[in-house]
Tab-separated table of C-alpha atoms in Angstrom:
chain	number	residue	atom	x	y	z
A	175	LEU	CA	117.837	105.185	106.332
A	176	ASN	CA	116.123	101.887	105.759
A	177	LEU	CA	116.741	102.180	102.001
A	178	ALA	CA	120.448	102.832	102.752
A	179	ARG	CA	120.428	99.734	105.130
A	180	PHE	CA	118.951	97.551	102.528
A	181	LEU	CA	121.482	98.652	99.756
A	182	LEU	CA	124.378	98.073	102.057
A	183	ASP	CA	123.158	94.608	103.094
A	184	LEU	CA	122.513	93.730	99.442
A	185	THR	CA	125.935	94.898	98.429
A	186	ALA	CA	127.665	93.189	101.322
A	187	SER	CA	125.980	89.777	100.684
A	188	ASN	CA	127.473	87.225	98.255
A	189	ASN	CA	124.063	86.993	96.468
A	190	LYS	CA	124.579	86.499	92.670
A	191	ASN	CA	120.920	86.961	91.990
A	192	TYR	CA	121.304	90.256	90.101
A	193	GLY	CA	118.279	92.183	88.574
A	194	ILE	CA	115.908	94.815	89.439
A	195	ARG	CA	114.911	95.345	93.086
A	196	HIS	CA	111.965	96.968	94.580
A	197	PHE	CA	112.057	98.494	98.110
A	198	THR	CA	109.033	100.068	99.743
A	199	ASP	CA	110.030	100.033	103.412
A	200	GLY	CA	107.223	97.498	104.303
A	201	LYS	CA	104.305	99.508	103.210
A	202	VAL	CA	102.190	97.908	100.329
A	203	MET	CA	100.819	100.587	97.916
A	204	THR	CA	99.955	100.978	94.269
A	205	TRP	CA	101.806	103.142	91.773
A	206	TYR	CA	98.861	105.635	92.014
A	207	GLU	CA	99.428	105.870	95.892
A	208	PHE	CA	103.184	106.153	95.450
A	209	ALA	CA	102.836	109.003	92.973
A	210	ARG	CA	100.328	110.624	95.325
A	211	LYS	CA	102.453	110.339	98.311
A	212	ILE	CA	105.308	112.130	96.475
A	213	LEU	CA	103.073	115.054	95.445
A	214	ILE	CA	101.854	115.424	98.995
A	215	ASP	CA	105.337	115.263	100.528
A	216	GLU	CA	106.549	117.918	97.979
A	217	GLY	CA	103.626	120.110	98.290
A	218	PHE	CA	102.160	119.579	94.779
A	219	GLU	CA	99.159	117.752	95.753
A	220	ASP	CA	96.726	120.642	94.472
A	221	LYS	CA	98.826	121.278	91.484
A	222	VAL	CA	98.689	117.945	89.569
A	223	ASP	CA	95.626	115.889	88.781
A	224	LEU	CA	96.416	112.281	89.049
A	225	LEU	CA	94.233	109.637	87.168
A	226	ARG	CA	93.784	106.160	88.501
A	227	GLY	CA	94.537	103.355	86.191
A	228	GLU	CA	90.950	102.579	85.197
A	229	LYS	CA	90.601	106.264	83.998
A	230	TYR	CA	93.885	106.456	82.149
A	231	ARG	CA	93.466	105.727	78.359
A	232	THR	CA	96.113	103.786	76.816
A	233	PHE	CA	96.718	100.944	74.377
A	234	ALA	CA	99.094	99.141	76.751
A	235	LYS	CA	97.872	96.199	78.627
A	236	ARG	CA	97.923	97.033	82.416
A	237	PRO	CA	98.141	94.365	84.989
A	238	GLU	CA	95.233	93.859	87.187
A	239	ASN	CA	97.393	93.912	90.236
A	240	SER	CA	100.443	96.348	90.257
A	241	ILE	CA	101.056	96.852	93.923
A	242	LEU	CA	104.633	97.680	95.174
A	243	LEU	CA	105.616	95.210	97.969
């Protein structure tokens, strides 16, 4: 409901500042916490082993702070 309201308000405004938007409904969380919440909500918490960023091996540089606001 809140996402729908946000999208309606955004499309109804005359804001010409186009681009990518992030919507979290007011709760600050990391990508890890976001993925974990999805798994819990869908009943897959015990079926998937998530790794936190510091344990995930990659050649890509990761930001120190990647919270979703």
